[in-house]
Short mmCIF file of N, CA, C and O in Angstrom, two decimals:
data_model
loop_
_atom_site.label_atom_id
_atom_site.label_comp_id
_atom_site.label_asym_id
_atom_site.label_seq_id
_atom_site.Cartn_x
_atom_site.Cartn_y
_atom_site.Cartn_z
N UNK A 1 -36.13 -152.30 -48.99
CA UNK A 1 -37.42 -151.69 -48.78
C UNK A 1 -37.59 -150.45 -49.66
O UNK A 1 -38.64 -150.27 -50.26
N UNK A 2 -36.57 -149.59 -49.76
CA UNK A 2 -36.68 -148.38 -50.57
C UNK A 2 -36.88 -148.73 -52.04
O UNK A 2 -37.65 -148.08 -52.74
N UNK A 3 -36.20 -149.76 -52.52
CA UNK A 3 -36.36 -150.16 -53.92
C UNK A 3 -37.80 -150.64 -54.18
O UNK A 3 -38.36 -150.36 -55.24
N UNK A 4 -38.36 -151.35 -53.22
CA UNK A 4 -39.74 -151.80 -53.38
C UNK A 4 -40.70 -150.61 -53.39
O UNK A 4 -41.63 -150.56 -54.20
N UNK A 5 -40.46 -149.63 -52.53
CA UNK A 5 -41.28 -148.42 -52.53
C UNK A 5 -41.15 -147.66 -53.85
O UNK A 5 -42.12 -147.11 -54.36
N UNK A 6 -39.96 -147.63 -54.41
CA UNK A 6 -39.73 -146.92 -55.67
C UNK A 6 -40.51 -147.55 -56.82
O UNK A 6 -40.84 -146.87 -57.79
N UNK A 7 -40.79 -148.84 -56.72
CA UNK A 7 -41.54 -149.53 -57.78
C UNK A 7 -43.06 -149.36 -57.64
O UNK A 7 -43.81 -149.72 -58.53
N UNK A 8 -43.50 -148.82 -56.51
CA UNK A 8 -44.94 -148.67 -56.28
C UNK A 8 -45.50 -147.64 -57.26
O UNK A 8 -44.87 -146.62 -57.53
N UNK A 9 -46.70 -147.88 -57.82
CA UNK A 9 -47.28 -146.95 -58.80
C UNK A 9 -47.46 -145.52 -58.28
O UNK A 9 -47.46 -144.57 -59.07
N UNK A 10 -47.60 -145.34 -56.99
CA UNK A 10 -47.81 -143.99 -56.44
C UNK A 10 -46.51 -143.19 -56.35
O UNK A 10 -46.56 -141.97 -56.22
N UNK A 11 -45.37 -143.84 -56.42
CA UNK A 11 -44.08 -143.19 -56.16
C UNK A 11 -43.75 -142.10 -57.17
O UNK A 11 -43.78 -142.33 -58.37
N UNK A 12 -43.43 -140.93 -56.65
CA UNK A 12 -42.95 -139.83 -57.47
C UNK A 12 -41.52 -139.46 -57.08
O UNK A 12 -40.76 -138.94 -57.87
N UNK A 13 -41.17 -139.73 -55.81
CA UNK A 13 -39.83 -139.41 -55.30
C UNK A 13 -39.58 -140.36 -54.14
O UNK A 13 -40.37 -140.42 -53.20
N UNK A 14 -38.51 -141.11 -54.20
CA UNK A 14 -38.12 -142.02 -53.11
C UNK A 14 -36.63 -141.84 -52.88
O UNK A 14 -35.85 -141.89 -53.82
N UNK A 15 -36.24 -141.63 -51.62
CA UNK A 15 -34.82 -141.47 -51.32
C UNK A 15 -34.49 -142.07 -49.97
O UNK A 15 -35.34 -142.15 -49.08
N UNK A 16 -33.24 -142.50 -49.84
CA UNK A 16 -32.69 -142.96 -48.56
C UNK A 16 -31.97 -141.77 -47.97
O UNK A 16 -31.15 -141.13 -48.63
N UNK A 17 -32.29 -141.44 -46.72
CA UNK A 17 -31.77 -140.22 -46.10
C UNK A 17 -31.19 -140.50 -44.73
O UNK A 17 -31.44 -141.55 -44.13
N UNK A 18 -30.41 -139.56 -44.25
CA UNK A 18 -29.90 -139.59 -42.87
C UNK A 18 -30.69 -138.55 -42.08
O UNK A 18 -30.96 -137.47 -42.58
N UNK A 19 -31.06 -138.89 -40.88
CA UNK A 19 -31.83 -137.95 -40.06
C UNK A 19 -32.90 -138.69 -39.28
O UNK A 19 -32.74 -139.86 -38.95
N UNK A 20 -33.99 -138.01 -39.03
CA UNK A 20 -35.06 -138.63 -38.24
C UNK A 20 -35.78 -139.73 -39.00
O UNK A 20 -36.40 -140.59 -38.39
N UNK A 21 -35.71 -139.70 -40.32
CA UNK A 21 -36.31 -140.75 -41.16
C UNK A 21 -35.20 -141.50 -41.88
O UNK A 21 -34.08 -140.99 -42.00
N UNK A 22 -35.47 -142.70 -42.32
CA UNK A 22 -34.51 -143.47 -43.12
C UNK A 22 -34.84 -143.42 -44.60
O UNK A 22 -33.96 -143.47 -45.44
N UNK A 23 -36.13 -143.34 -44.90
CA UNK A 23 -36.60 -143.33 -46.28
C UNK A 23 -37.69 -142.28 -46.41
O UNK A 23 -38.55 -142.15 -45.54
N UNK A 24 -37.66 -141.55 -47.52
CA UNK A 24 -38.75 -140.62 -47.84
C UNK A 24 -39.43 -141.13 -49.10
O UNK A 24 -38.77 -141.42 -50.10
N UNK A 25 -40.74 -141.26 -49.04
CA UNK A 25 -41.55 -141.66 -50.20
C UNK A 25 -42.57 -140.56 -50.43
O UNK A 25 -43.41 -140.29 -49.59
N UNK A 26 -42.45 -139.90 -51.55
CA UNK A 26 -43.45 -138.91 -51.93
C UNK A 26 -44.33 -139.57 -52.98
O UNK A 26 -43.84 -140.00 -54.03
N UNK A 27 -45.61 -139.67 -52.68
CA UNK A 27 -46.52 -140.36 -53.58
C UNK A 27 -47.71 -139.50 -53.96
O UNK A 27 -48.02 -138.52 -53.30
N UNK A 28 -48.35 -139.90 -55.04
CA UNK A 28 -49.56 -139.24 -55.50
C UNK A 28 -50.70 -140.25 -55.46
O UNK A 28 -50.57 -141.35 -56.00
N UNK A 29 -51.80 -139.86 -54.83
CA UNK A 29 -52.94 -140.75 -54.66
C UNK A 29 -54.20 -140.04 -55.14
O UNK A 29 -54.32 -138.82 -55.01
N UNK A 30 -55.13 -140.78 -55.69
CA UNK A 30 -56.37 -140.20 -56.20
C UNK A 30 -57.26 -139.66 -55.10
O UNK A 30 -57.98 -138.69 -55.29
N UNK A 31 -57.24 -140.32 -53.94
CA UNK A 31 -58.10 -139.90 -52.84
C UNK A 31 -57.58 -140.49 -51.53
O UNK A 31 -56.60 -141.23 -51.52
N UNK A 32 -58.26 -140.19 -50.45
CA UNK A 32 -57.83 -140.64 -49.13
C UNK A 32 -57.88 -142.16 -49.00
O UNK A 32 -57.05 -142.76 -48.33
N UNK A 33 -58.87 -142.79 -49.63
CA UNK A 33 -58.99 -144.25 -49.56
C UNK A 33 -57.79 -144.93 -50.21
O UNK A 33 -57.27 -145.92 -49.69
N UNK A 34 -57.35 -144.40 -51.35
CA UNK A 34 -56.19 -144.97 -52.03
C UNK A 34 -54.92 -144.81 -51.18
O UNK A 34 -54.11 -145.72 -51.09
N UNK A 35 -54.79 -143.67 -50.52
CA UNK A 35 -53.65 -143.47 -49.64
C UNK A 35 -53.72 -144.42 -48.44
O UNK A 35 -52.71 -145.01 -48.04
N UNK A 36 -54.89 -144.59 -47.88
CA UNK A 36 -55.05 -145.50 -46.74
C UNK A 36 -54.72 -146.93 -47.14
O UNK A 36 -54.08 -147.66 -46.37
N UNK A 37 -55.11 -147.34 -48.33
CA UNK A 37 -54.77 -148.68 -48.82
C UNK A 37 -53.25 -148.84 -48.94
O UNK A 37 -52.70 -149.88 -48.59
N UNK A 38 -52.59 -147.82 -49.47
CA UNK A 38 -51.13 -147.86 -49.58
C UNK A 38 -50.50 -148.03 -48.19
O UNK A 38 -49.61 -148.86 -47.99
N UNK A 39 -50.95 -147.24 -47.23
CA UNK A 39 -50.35 -147.28 -45.89
C UNK A 39 -50.59 -148.63 -45.20
O UNK A 39 -49.68 -149.17 -44.56
N UNK A 40 -51.80 -149.17 -45.32
CA UNK A 40 -52.13 -150.39 -44.58
C UNK A 40 -51.80 -151.68 -45.32
O UNK A 40 -51.40 -152.66 -44.71
N UNK A 41 -51.97 -151.70 -46.64
CA UNK A 41 -51.77 -152.94 -47.40
C UNK A 41 -50.36 -153.06 -48.00
O UNK A 41 -49.82 -154.15 -48.11
N UNK A 42 -49.80 -151.93 -48.44
CA UNK A 42 -48.52 -151.98 -49.13
C UNK A 42 -47.34 -151.63 -48.23
O UNK A 42 -46.31 -152.28 -48.27
N UNK A 43 -47.48 -150.60 -47.43
CA UNK A 43 -46.36 -150.12 -46.61
C UNK A 43 -46.22 -150.87 -45.30
O UNK A 43 -45.13 -151.34 -44.97
N UNK A 44 -47.28 -151.02 -44.55
CA UNK A 44 -47.21 -151.62 -43.22
C UNK A 44 -46.60 -153.02 -43.20
O UNK A 44 -45.83 -153.33 -42.30
N UNK A 45 -46.88 -153.89 -44.17
CA UNK A 45 -46.31 -155.24 -44.12
C UNK A 45 -44.81 -155.33 -44.45
O UNK A 45 -44.21 -156.37 -44.24
N UNK A 46 -44.21 -154.26 -44.99
CA UNK A 46 -42.80 -154.34 -45.38
C UNK A 46 -41.92 -154.55 -44.15
O UNK A 46 -42.11 -153.89 -43.12
N UNK A 47 -40.93 -155.45 -44.25
CA UNK A 47 -40.04 -155.67 -43.11
C UNK A 47 -39.22 -154.41 -42.83
O UNK A 47 -38.81 -153.70 -43.75
N UNK A 48 -39.04 -154.11 -41.57
CA UNK A 48 -38.25 -152.95 -41.18
C UNK A 48 -39.07 -151.70 -40.90
O UNK A 48 -38.56 -150.73 -40.36
N UNK A 49 -40.34 -151.70 -41.27
CA UNK A 49 -41.19 -150.54 -40.99
C UNK A 49 -41.55 -150.58 -39.51
O UNK A 49 -42.19 -151.51 -39.04
N UNK A 50 -41.11 -149.57 -38.77
CA UNK A 50 -41.42 -149.50 -37.34
C UNK A 50 -42.28 -148.29 -37.01
O UNK A 50 -42.94 -148.26 -35.98
N UNK A 51 -42.25 -147.28 -37.86
CA UNK A 51 -43.05 -146.07 -37.66
C UNK A 51 -43.15 -145.34 -38.98
O UNK A 51 -42.36 -145.59 -39.90
N UNK A 52 -44.11 -144.45 -39.07
CA UNK A 52 -44.21 -143.62 -40.26
C UNK A 52 -44.80 -142.28 -39.89
O UNK A 52 -45.46 -142.13 -38.88
N UNK A 53 -44.52 -141.31 -40.74
CA UNK A 53 -45.06 -139.97 -40.56
C UNK A 53 -45.68 -139.58 -41.90
O UNK A 53 -45.05 -139.74 -42.95
N UNK A 54 -46.90 -139.07 -41.86
CA UNK A 54 -47.62 -138.73 -43.08
C UNK A 54 -47.91 -137.23 -43.10
O UNK A 54 -48.36 -136.68 -42.10
N UNK A 55 -47.66 -136.61 -44.24
CA UNK A 55 -48.04 -135.22 -44.47
C UNK A 55 -48.85 -135.19 -45.76
O UNK A 55 -48.50 -135.85 -46.73
N UNK A 56 -49.91 -134.41 -45.75
CA UNK A 56 -50.77 -134.30 -46.92
C UNK A 56 -50.65 -132.88 -47.46
O UNK A 56 -50.84 -131.91 -46.72
N UNK A 57 -50.35 -132.76 -48.75
CA UNK A 57 -50.26 -131.44 -49.39
C UNK A 57 -51.68 -130.94 -49.63
O UNK A 57 -52.47 -131.60 -50.30
N UNK A 58 -52.00 -129.80 -49.07
CA UNK A 58 -53.33 -129.21 -49.23
C UNK A 58 -53.39 -128.25 -50.41
O UNK A 58 -54.42 -128.13 -51.06
N UNK A 59 -52.27 -127.58 -50.68
CA UNK A 59 -52.23 -126.66 -51.81
C UNK A 59 -50.80 -126.54 -52.30
O UNK A 59 -49.88 -126.34 -51.51
N UNK A 60 -50.60 -126.69 -53.58
CA UNK A 60 -49.27 -126.59 -54.19
C UNK A 60 -49.05 -125.14 -54.60
O UNK A 60 -49.85 -124.58 -55.38
N UNK A 61 -48.03 -124.50 -54.06
CA UNK A 61 -47.74 -123.11 -54.40
C UNK A 61 -46.76 -122.98 -55.57
O UNK A 61 -46.84 -122.04 -56.35
N UNK A 62 -45.85 -123.92 -55.65
CA UNK A 62 -44.90 -123.92 -56.75
C UNK A 62 -44.38 -125.33 -56.93
O UNK A 62 -44.11 -126.03 -55.94
N UNK A 63 -44.23 -125.75 -58.15
CA UNK A 63 -43.67 -127.07 -58.44
C UNK A 63 -42.43 -126.87 -59.29
O UNK A 63 -42.46 -126.14 -60.26
N UNK A 64 -41.36 -127.52 -58.91
CA UNK A 64 -40.07 -127.45 -59.59
C UNK A 64 -39.55 -126.08 -59.45
O UNK A 64 -38.85 -125.42 -59.64
#
């Protein structure tokens, strides 16, 4: 599943982690509709997806 997420055009950072989540996908989307399409059409059908948590960056204070 993580490898498939890493191939998605929106992917900027994908990692397998230990903790409350199993995979982190940081993506960039043009707008809310594009993000909604990713969540419902691309992410939801993947086997093993049982829950997700979404955070939206409102303002970038520093990058890198």
